[in-house]
XYZ file of C-alpha atoms in Angstrom:
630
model
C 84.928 3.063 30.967
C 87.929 1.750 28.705
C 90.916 3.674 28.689
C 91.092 5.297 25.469
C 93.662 4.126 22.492
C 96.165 6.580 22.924
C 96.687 5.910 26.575
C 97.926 2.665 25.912
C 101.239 1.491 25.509
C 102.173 1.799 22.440
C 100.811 5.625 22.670
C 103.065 6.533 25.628
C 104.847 9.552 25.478
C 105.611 10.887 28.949
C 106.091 14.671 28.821
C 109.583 16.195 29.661
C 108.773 17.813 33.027
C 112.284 18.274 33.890
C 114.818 19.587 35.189
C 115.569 20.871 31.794
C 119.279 21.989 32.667
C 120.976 18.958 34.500
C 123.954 17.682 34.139
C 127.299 20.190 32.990
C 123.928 22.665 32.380
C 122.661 22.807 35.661
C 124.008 26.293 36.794
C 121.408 27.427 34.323
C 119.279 26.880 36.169
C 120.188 28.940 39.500
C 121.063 31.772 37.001
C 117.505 31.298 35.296
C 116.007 31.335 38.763
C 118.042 34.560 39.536
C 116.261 36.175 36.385
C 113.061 35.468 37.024
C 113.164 36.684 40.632
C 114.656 39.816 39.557
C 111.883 40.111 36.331
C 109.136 39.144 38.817
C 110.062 42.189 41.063
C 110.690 44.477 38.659
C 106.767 43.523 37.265
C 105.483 43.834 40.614
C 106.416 47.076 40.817
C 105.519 48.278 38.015
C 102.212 46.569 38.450
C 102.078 47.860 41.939
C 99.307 50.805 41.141
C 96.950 48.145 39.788
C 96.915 45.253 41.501
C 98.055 46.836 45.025
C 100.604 46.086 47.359
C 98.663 43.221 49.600
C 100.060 39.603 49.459
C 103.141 40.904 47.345
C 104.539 37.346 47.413
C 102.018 35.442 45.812
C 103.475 36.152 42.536
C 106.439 35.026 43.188
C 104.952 31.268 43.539
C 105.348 31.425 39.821
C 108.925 31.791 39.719
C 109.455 29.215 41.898
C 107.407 26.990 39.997
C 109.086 27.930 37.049
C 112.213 27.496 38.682
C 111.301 24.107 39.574
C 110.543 22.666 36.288
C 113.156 24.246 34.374
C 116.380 23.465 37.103
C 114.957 21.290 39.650
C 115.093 21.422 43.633
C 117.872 23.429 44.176
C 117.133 26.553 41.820
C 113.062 26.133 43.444
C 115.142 26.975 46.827
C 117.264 29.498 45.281
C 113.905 30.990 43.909
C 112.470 30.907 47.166
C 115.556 32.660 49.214
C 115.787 34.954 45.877
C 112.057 36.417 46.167
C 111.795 36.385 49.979
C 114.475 38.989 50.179
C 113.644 40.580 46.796
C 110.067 41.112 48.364
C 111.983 42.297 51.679
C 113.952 45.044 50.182
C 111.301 46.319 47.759
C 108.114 45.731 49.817
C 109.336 46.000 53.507
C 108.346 49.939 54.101
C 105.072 49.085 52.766
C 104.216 45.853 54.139
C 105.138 47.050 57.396
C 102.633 49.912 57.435
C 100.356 48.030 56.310
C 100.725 44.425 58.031
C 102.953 45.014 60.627
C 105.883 43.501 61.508
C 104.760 40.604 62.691
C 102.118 40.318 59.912
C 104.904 40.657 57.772
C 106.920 37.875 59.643
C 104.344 35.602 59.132
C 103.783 36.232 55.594
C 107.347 35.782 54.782
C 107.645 32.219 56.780
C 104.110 30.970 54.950
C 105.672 31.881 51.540
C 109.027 30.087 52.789
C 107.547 27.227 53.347
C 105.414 26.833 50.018
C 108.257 28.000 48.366
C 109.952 24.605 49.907
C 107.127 22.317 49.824
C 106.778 23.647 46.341
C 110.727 22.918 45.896
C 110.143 19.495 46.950
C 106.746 18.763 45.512
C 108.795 19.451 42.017
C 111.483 17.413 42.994
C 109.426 14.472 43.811
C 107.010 13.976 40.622
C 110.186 14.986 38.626
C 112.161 12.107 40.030
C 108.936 9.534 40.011
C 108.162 10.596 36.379
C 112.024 9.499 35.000
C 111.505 6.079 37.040
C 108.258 5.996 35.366
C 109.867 6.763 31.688
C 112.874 4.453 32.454
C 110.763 1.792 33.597
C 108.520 2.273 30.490
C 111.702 2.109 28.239
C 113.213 -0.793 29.520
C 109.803 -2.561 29.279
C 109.508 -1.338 25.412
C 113.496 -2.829 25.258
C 112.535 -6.155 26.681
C 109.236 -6.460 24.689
C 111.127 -5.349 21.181
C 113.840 -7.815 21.658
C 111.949 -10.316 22.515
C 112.121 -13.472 19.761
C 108.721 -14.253 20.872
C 105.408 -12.710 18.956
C 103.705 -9.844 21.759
C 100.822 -7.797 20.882
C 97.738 -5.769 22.810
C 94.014 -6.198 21.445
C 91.114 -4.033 22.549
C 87.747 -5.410 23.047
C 87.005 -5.433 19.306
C 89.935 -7.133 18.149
C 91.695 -4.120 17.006
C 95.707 -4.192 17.946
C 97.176 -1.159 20.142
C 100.200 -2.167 20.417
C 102.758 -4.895 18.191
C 106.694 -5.366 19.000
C 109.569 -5.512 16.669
C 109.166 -9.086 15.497
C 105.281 -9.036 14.798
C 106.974 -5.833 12.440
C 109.796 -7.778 11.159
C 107.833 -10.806 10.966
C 105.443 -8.829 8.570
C 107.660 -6.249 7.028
C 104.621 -3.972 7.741
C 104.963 -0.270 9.718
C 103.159 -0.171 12.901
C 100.542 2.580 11.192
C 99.535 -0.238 9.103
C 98.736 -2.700 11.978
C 97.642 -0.610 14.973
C 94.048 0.064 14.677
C 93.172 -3.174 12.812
C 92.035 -6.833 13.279
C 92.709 -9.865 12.375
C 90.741 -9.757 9.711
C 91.990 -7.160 8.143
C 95.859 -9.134 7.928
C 95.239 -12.850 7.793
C 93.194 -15.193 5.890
C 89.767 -15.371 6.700
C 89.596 -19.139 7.760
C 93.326 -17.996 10.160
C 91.386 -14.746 11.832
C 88.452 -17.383 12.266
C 90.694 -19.559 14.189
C 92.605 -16.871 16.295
C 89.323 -14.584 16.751
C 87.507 -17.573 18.444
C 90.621 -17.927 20.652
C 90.249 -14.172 21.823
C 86.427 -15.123 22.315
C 86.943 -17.382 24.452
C 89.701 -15.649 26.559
C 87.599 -12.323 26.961
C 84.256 -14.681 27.883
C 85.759 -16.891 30.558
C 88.381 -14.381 31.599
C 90.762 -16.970 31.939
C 94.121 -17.362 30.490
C 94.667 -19.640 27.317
C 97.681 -21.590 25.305
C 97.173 -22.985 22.428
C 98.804 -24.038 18.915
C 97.837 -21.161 16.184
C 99.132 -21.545 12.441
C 99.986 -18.001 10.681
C 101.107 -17.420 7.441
C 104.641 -16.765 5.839
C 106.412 -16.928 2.501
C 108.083 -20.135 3.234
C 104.881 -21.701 3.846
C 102.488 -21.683 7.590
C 104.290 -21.536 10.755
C 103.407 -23.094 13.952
C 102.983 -20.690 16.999
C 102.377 -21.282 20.871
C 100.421 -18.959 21.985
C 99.361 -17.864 25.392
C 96.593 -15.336 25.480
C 95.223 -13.167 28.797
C 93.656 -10.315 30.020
C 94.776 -7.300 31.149
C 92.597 -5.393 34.055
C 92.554 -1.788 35.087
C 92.110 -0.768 38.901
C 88.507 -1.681 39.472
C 89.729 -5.651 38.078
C 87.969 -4.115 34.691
C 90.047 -6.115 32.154
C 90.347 -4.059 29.074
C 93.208 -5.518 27.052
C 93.874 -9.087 25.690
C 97.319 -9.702 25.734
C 99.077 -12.366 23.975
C 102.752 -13.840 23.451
C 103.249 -16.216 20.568
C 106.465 -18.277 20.226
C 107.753 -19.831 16.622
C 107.747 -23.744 16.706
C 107.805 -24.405 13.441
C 111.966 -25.657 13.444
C 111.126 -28.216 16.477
C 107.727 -28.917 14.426
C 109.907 -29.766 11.465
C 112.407 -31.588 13.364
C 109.829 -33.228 15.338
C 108.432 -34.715 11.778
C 111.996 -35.513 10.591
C 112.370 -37.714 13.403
C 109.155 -39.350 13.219
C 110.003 -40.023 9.605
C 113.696 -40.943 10.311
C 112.269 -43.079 13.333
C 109.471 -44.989 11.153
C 112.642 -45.612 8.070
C 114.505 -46.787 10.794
C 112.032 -49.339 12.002
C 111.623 -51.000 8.351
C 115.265 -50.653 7.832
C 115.644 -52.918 11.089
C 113.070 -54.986 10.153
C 114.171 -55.279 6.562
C 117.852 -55.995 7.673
C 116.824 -58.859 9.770
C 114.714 -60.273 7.120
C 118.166 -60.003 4.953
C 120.263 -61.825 7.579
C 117.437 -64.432 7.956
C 117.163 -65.529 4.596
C 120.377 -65.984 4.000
C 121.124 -67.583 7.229
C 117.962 -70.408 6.779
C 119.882 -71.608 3.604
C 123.488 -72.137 5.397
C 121.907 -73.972 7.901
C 119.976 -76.403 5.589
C 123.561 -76.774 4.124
C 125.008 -77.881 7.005
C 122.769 -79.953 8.079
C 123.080 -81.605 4.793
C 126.636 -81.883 5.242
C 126.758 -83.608 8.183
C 124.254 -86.329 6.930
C 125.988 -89.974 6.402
C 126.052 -91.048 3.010
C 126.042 -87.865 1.356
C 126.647 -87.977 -2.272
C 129.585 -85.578 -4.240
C 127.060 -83.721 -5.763
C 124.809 -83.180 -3.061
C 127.981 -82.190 -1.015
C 129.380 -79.711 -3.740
C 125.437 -78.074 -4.203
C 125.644 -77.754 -0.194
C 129.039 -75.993 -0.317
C 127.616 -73.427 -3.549
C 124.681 -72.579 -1.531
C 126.563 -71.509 1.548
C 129.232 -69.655 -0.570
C 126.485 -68.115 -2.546
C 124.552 -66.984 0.800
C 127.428 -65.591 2.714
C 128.819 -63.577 -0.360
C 124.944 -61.723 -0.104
C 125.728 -61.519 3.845
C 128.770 -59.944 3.070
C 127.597 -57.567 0.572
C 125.056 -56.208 2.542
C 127.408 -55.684 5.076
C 129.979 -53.327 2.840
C 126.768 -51.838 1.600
C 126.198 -50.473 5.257
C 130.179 -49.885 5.363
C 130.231 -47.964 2.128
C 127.426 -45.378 3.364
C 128.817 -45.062 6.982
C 132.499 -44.446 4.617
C 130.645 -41.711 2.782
C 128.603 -39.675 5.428
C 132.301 -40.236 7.282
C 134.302 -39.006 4.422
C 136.321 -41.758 4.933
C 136.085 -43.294 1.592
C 138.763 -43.638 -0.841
C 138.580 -43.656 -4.619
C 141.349 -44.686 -6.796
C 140.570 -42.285 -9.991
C 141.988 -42.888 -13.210
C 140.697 -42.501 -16.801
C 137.710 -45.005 -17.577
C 136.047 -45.744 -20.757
C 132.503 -45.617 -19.656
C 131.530 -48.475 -21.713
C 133.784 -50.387 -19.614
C 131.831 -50.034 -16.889
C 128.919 -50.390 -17.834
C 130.176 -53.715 -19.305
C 131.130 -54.853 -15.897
C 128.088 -53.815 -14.447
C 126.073 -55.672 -16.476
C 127.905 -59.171 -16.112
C 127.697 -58.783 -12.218
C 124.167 -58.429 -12.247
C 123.439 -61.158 -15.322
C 122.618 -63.830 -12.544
C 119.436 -61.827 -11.252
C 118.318 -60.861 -14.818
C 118.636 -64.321 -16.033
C 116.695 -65.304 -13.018
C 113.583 -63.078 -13.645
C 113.986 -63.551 -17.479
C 114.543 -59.711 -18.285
C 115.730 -58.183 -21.284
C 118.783 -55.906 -20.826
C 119.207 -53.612 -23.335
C 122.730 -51.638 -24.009
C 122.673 -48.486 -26.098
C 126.311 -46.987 -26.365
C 127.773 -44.694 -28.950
C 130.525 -46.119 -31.372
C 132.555 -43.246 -30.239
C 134.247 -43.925 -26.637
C 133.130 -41.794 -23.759
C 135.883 -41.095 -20.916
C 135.152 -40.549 -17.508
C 137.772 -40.168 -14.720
C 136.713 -42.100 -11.314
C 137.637 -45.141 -9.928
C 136.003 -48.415 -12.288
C 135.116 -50.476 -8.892
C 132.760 -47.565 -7.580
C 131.008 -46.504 -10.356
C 130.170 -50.142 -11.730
C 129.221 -50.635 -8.334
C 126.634 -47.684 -9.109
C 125.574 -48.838 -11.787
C 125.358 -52.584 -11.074
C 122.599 -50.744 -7.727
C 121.031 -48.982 -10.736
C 120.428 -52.140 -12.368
C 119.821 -54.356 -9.290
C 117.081 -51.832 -8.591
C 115.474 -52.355 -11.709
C 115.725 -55.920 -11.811
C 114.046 -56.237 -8.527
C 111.353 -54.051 -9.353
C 110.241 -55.396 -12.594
C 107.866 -57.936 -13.227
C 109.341 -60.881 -14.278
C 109.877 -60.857 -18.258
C 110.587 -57.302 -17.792
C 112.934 -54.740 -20.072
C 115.744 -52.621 -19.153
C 117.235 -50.514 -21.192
C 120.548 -48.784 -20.064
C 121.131 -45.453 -22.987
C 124.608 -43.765 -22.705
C 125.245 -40.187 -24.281
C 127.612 -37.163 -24.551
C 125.469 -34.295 -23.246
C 127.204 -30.942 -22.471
C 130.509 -31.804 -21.293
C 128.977 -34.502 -18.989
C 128.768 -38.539 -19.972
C 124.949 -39.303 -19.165
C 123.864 -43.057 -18.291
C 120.042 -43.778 -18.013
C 118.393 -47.166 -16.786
C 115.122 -47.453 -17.854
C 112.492 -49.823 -16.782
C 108.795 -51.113 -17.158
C 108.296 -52.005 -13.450
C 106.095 -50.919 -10.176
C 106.983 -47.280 -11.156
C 107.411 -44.943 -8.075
C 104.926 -42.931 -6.416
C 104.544 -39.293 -6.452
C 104.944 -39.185 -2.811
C 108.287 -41.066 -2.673
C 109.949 -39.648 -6.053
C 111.971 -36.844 -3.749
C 112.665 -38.502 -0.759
C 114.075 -42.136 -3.161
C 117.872 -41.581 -2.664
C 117.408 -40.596 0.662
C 118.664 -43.410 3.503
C 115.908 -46.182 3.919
C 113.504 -44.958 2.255
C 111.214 -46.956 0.411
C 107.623 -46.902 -0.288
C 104.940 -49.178 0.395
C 104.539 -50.630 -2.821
C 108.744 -50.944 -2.506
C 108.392 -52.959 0.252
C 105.860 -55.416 -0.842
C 107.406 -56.122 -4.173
C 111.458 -56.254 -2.989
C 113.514 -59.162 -3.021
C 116.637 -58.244 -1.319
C 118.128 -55.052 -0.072
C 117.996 -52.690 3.118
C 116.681 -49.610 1.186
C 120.391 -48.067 0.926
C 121.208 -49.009 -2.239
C 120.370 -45.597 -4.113
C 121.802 -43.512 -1.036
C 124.514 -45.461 -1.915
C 124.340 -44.246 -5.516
C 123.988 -40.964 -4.477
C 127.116 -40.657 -2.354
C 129.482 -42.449 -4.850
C 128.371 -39.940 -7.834
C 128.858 -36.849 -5.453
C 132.077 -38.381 -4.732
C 132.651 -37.847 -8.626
C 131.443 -35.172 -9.067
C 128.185 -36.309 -10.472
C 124.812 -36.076 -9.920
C 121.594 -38.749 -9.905
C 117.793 -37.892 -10.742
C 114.706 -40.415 -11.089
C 111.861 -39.825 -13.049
C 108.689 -41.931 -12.789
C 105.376 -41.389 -14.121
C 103.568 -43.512 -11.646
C 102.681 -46.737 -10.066
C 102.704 -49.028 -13.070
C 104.348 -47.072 -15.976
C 107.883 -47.875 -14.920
C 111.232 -45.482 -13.631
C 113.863 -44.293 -15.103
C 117.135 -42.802 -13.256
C 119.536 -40.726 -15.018
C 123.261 -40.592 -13.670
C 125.621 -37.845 -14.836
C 129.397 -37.528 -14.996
C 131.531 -34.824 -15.920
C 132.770 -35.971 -19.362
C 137.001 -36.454 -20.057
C 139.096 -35.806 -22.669
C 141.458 -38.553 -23.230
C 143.801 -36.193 -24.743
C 144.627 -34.247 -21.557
C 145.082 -37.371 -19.981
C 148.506 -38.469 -19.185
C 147.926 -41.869 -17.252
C 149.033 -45.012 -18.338
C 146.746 -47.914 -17.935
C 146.966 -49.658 -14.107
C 148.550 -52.644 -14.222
C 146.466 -55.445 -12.947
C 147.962 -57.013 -9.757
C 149.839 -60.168 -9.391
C 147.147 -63.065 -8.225
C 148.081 -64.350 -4.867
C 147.452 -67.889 -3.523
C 148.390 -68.963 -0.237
C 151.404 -69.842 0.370
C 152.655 -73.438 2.593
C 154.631 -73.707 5.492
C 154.070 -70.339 7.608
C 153.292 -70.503 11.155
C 150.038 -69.079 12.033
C 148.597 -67.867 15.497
C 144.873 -67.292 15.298
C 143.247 -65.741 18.334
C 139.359 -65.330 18.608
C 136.916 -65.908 21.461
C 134.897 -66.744 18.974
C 135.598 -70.638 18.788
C 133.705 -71.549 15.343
C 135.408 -68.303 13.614
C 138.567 -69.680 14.727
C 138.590 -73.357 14.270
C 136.477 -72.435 10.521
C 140.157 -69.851 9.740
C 142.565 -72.938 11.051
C 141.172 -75.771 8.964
C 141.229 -73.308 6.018
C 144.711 -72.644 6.333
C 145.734 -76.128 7.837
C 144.321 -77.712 4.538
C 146.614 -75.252 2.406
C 149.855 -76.831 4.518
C 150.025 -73.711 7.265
C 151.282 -74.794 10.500
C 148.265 -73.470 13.122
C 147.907 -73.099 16.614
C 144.730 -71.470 18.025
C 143.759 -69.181 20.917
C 140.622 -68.604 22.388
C 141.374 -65.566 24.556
C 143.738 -63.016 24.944
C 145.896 -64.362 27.631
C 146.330 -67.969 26.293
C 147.227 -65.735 22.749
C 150.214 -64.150 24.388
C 151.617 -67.617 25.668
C 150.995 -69.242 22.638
C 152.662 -66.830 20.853
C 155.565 -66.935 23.272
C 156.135 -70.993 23.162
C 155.008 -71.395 19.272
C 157.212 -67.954 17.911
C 154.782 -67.425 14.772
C 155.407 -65.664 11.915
C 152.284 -64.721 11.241
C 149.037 -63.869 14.039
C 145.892 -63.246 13.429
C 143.915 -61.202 15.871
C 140.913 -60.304 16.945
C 140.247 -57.338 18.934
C 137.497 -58.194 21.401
C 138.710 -60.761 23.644
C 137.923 -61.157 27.427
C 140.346 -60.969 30.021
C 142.843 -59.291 27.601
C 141.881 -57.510 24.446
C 143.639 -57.583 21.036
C 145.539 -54.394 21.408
C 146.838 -55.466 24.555
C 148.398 -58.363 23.381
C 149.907 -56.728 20.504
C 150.920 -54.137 22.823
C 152.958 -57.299 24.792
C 153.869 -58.995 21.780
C 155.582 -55.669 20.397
C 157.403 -55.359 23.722
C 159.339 -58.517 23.410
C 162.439 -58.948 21.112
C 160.952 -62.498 20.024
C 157.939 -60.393 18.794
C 159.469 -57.520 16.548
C 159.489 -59.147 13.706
C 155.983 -60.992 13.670
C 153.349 -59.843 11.266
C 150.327 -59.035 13.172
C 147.205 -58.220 11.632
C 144.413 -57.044 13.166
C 141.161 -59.547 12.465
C 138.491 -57.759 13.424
C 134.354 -56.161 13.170
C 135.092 -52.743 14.161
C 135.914 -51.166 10.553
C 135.968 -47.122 11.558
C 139.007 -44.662 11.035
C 139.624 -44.750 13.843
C 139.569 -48.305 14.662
C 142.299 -48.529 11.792
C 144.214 -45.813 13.752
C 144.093 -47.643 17.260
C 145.214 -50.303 16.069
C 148.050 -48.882 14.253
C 149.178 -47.634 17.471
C 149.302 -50.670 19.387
C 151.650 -52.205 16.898
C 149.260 -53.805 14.297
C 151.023 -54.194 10.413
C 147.297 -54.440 9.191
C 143.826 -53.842 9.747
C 141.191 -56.420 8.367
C 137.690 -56.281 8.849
C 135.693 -59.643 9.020
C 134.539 -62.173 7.241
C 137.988 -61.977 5.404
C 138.207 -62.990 2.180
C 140.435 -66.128 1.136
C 142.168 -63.933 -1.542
C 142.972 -60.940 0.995
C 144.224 -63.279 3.460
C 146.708 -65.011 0.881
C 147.667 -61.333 0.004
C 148.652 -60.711 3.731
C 150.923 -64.527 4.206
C 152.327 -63.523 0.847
C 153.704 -60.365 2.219
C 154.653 -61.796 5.487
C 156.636 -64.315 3.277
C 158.427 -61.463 1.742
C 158.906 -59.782 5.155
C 160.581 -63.089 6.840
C 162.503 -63.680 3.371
């Protein structure tokens, strides 16, 4: 036979059987016991002429038993001691008529030692019955603070029991769970699932885990649950018993990483397709170039298409730089006050090349009236020259883009609009996210590693702007919408920024360049040997610090990652000397990070320069080593 519902845990209530006074109240009880010996007698007297005067003691079992409960062990004895010689003084003329002395004797010693097995018999289920509640409470503790999902089914599928989180969980009372079944809580085709579960726990009697979905507000949540039964004495089971654990965070994270992993995969795939192309075109150059009887034009279309091709190299390369800058927050933005059509103007003639190509129409719609933005006019032509690119590449050829401009509630709103591919549902929330890009993306792109609207993203944040796309399909086209907090030019106090003096390199300095990398370095010394520099070269680190011992340059150029002795190293040495205090060294390297910059600092560096370096940048730096040695 089951046990019946309120027997089961979440119906246990042990009763109080004592001691009631413990503790500070525990002489209560001896003075309770006292009082009740002394009532008992006085009742047995006066209750003498009705019930007689044989077995006198009996009654006083009571009192002990009352003493028991009420004070424990020691007021049971007191009790006991109490009525043996309460019964002695008012029963002892009697009893010995009628019993005898030694019939008394004995009576008194059998009552003595109920009294005391009844003293002890109290003492014992009182002390088993606290384990028993404190055992039951810490059980109920462990069970309610568990994160995990515990409940108790009957055979029917009706809960007896839930813990604290099924309640939170639900925001439901227990009254309004115990007693029912799944059916009664979840959707039907949910109970169907976890009901066949139970099934097939209670029919093969063997434990089961498995993945159950539940509902909550923000959305189904994954469970493991482990199911089993619970058996009475006889090996009866009686109870199904399960524990349920939230997975839906490592779900979610699970997903996020398969996604993450899969963009990753096309972004590695997609970057070496970028490097490739590229790449196959310098080669063919070269190759031209070293043919005999190569004509001037053949030569100068050779040297275009490798300056063309590593200009894309090196763009995609700040590309990656600029978005490792941003999730760093290691990018810097020179802000001033911008006339947006300014930008927009410069946006537009960088991308003119890949319009022209494809034949589009560009189409610029700004207001009369100028529109101020403050932010810093390389950036945000940069976003919208990706805006644009975007377009351009996924557009049909003979395409139209339109880019509108408009004052819109304090903020300066740019919108390129196109005719193309369109985006898909599907990918319209996850476009500005890192890598992503959608099938149909991938099959009609010509150029790009998918970061070109994260990109976007970050450099509006950066602003203080925002970026949305709107699509209404495959085939009907995009359009993204940039905003800007709009400027008054009459709070604005900044002259324009003077443009920079242009640099050329200068003759006559002596130049150390150290690389491992051979090509690299003989490519840098015929560069600057045909501009009148004095060179000498260094393939590793050691040879560097000799060279630069014997030649005394003014200027050295570095790289970092040399064998034997690395680049900070030999600045280190160089620094160290009194022949080297005054040489300009500048760190030529790959390794662009903050803290890259800040190493090298350290080691004695006067600047940092990430390869390939540009011929302008490098004048820039012998220019103000010419300064420094003037």
């Amino acid at each position: 036979m089951e046990p019946p519902v309120d027997s089961y845990l979440s119906q246990i209530r042990l009763p109080a059987i004592g001691p009631v006074f413990a503790g500070r109240h525990k002489w209560a009880g001896y003075a309770i016991a006292l009082l009740l010996v002394i009532t008992m007698a006085g009742l047995r007297v006066v209750l003498a002429p009705i019930v007689g005067v044989v077995n006198p003691l009996l009654a006083f079992l009571l009192v002990v038993l009352i003493s028991g409960y009420l004070g424990g062990r020691g007021p049971a004895l007191l009790a006991t001691v109490a009525s043996v010689g309460a019964a002695h003084l008012v029963y002892w003329p009697i009893a010995r008529a009628l019993l005898g002395a030694g019939g008394w004797t004995v009576h008194i010693l059998f009552f003595s030692t109920v009294g005391v097995l009844l003293a002890e018999g109290i003492h014992w289920l009182q002390h088993a019955a606290e384990a028993l509640r404190e055992s039951e409470h810490r059980l109920r503790t462990i069970l309610d603070r568990a994160a995990a999902v515990v409940f108790l089914k009957d055979r029917s599928g009706r809960y007896t029991y839930v813990n604290q989180e099924v309640l939170r969980l639900s925001g439901l009372k227990p009254e309004q769970l115990i007693g029912k079944t799944e059916y009664d809580l979840f959707p039907h085709e949910v109970a169907e699932s976890m009901h066949a579960n139970d099934q097939r726990v209670w029919e093969t009697r063997a434990p089961l885990t498995t993945e159950e979905n539940l509902p909550h507000g923000d959305g189904a949540h994954h469970y493991i649950a482990t199911k089993f039964l619970l058996a009475d004495s006889a090996g009866k089971p009686y109870l199904l018993c399960g524990i349920m654990t939230d997975i839906t965070r490592q779900k979610r994270t699970e997903e996020a990483l398969r996604i993450a992993d899969r963009r990753k995969d096309i972004f590695l795939a997609t970057l070496a397709h970028e490097l490739r192309n590229p790449l196959a075109p310098i080669r063919h150059a070269v190759t031209l170039l070293k043919m005999p009887n190569l004509s001037s034009r053949d030569a100068e279309r050779a040297r275009n298409i490798i300056d063309r091709q590593s200009q894309h190299m090196g763009r995609l390369l700040d590309d990656l730089l600029d978005v490792s800058r941003i999730t760093r927050g290691s990018l810097e933005l020179r802000k001033r006050t911008l006339d947006i059509a300014s930008v927009i103007d410069s946006a537009v003639e960088s991308v003119r090349p890949l319009m022209e190509g494809k034949r589009h129409t560009v189409v610029v719609d700004i207001p009369a009236t100028p529109l101020y933005v403050e932010g810093d006019a390389v950036r945000l032509s940069q976003v919208i020259a990706n805006l644009l690119t975007n377009a351009g590449k996924y557009t049909e050829p003979g395409g139209r883009i339109d880019v509108r401009v408009q004052s819109q509630g304090g903020e300066v709103v740019v919108r390129v609009i196109d005719n193309g591919i369109g985006i898909a549902r599907d990918v319209l929330p996850n476009i500005f996210e890192m890598f992503a890009q959608g099938k149909s993306e991938l099959q009609h792109a010509e150029g790009g590693l998918g970061i070109g609207l994260a990109l976007v993203r970050g450099l509006l944040e950066l602003h203080g702007g925002t970026i949305e796309a709107r699509s209404a399909g495959p085939g009907r086209g995009s359009e993204f919408i940039a905003r800007l907090p709009a400027k008054s030019l009459a709070t604005s106090t900044e002259a324009p920024e003077a443009q920079a003096p242009s640099s050329s390199i200068h003759d006559g300095r002596k130049v150390l360049i150290a690389d491992d990398n051979r090509d690299a370095a003989d490519s840098l010394g015929l560069l600057l040997e045909g501009s009148g520099h004095h060179i000498r070269k260094a393939y590793d680190g050691r040879t560097a610090l000799e060279a630069a011992e014997t030649f005394q340059p003014e200027v050295v150029l570095l790289d970092i990652g040399m064998p034997g002795m690395d680049g900070y190293e030999v600045a280190q040495r160089i620094r160290s000397q009194p022949w080297g205090r005054k040489i300009t060294l500048v760190a030529l390297t790959g390794w662009g990070q903050t803290q890259d910059r800040e190493r090298a600092m350290a080691a004695g560096f006067d600047y940092h320069v990430t390869k390939p370096v540009e011929p302008e940048r490098l004048a820039t730096l012998l220019e103000s080593a010419r300064r420094a040695v003037g």
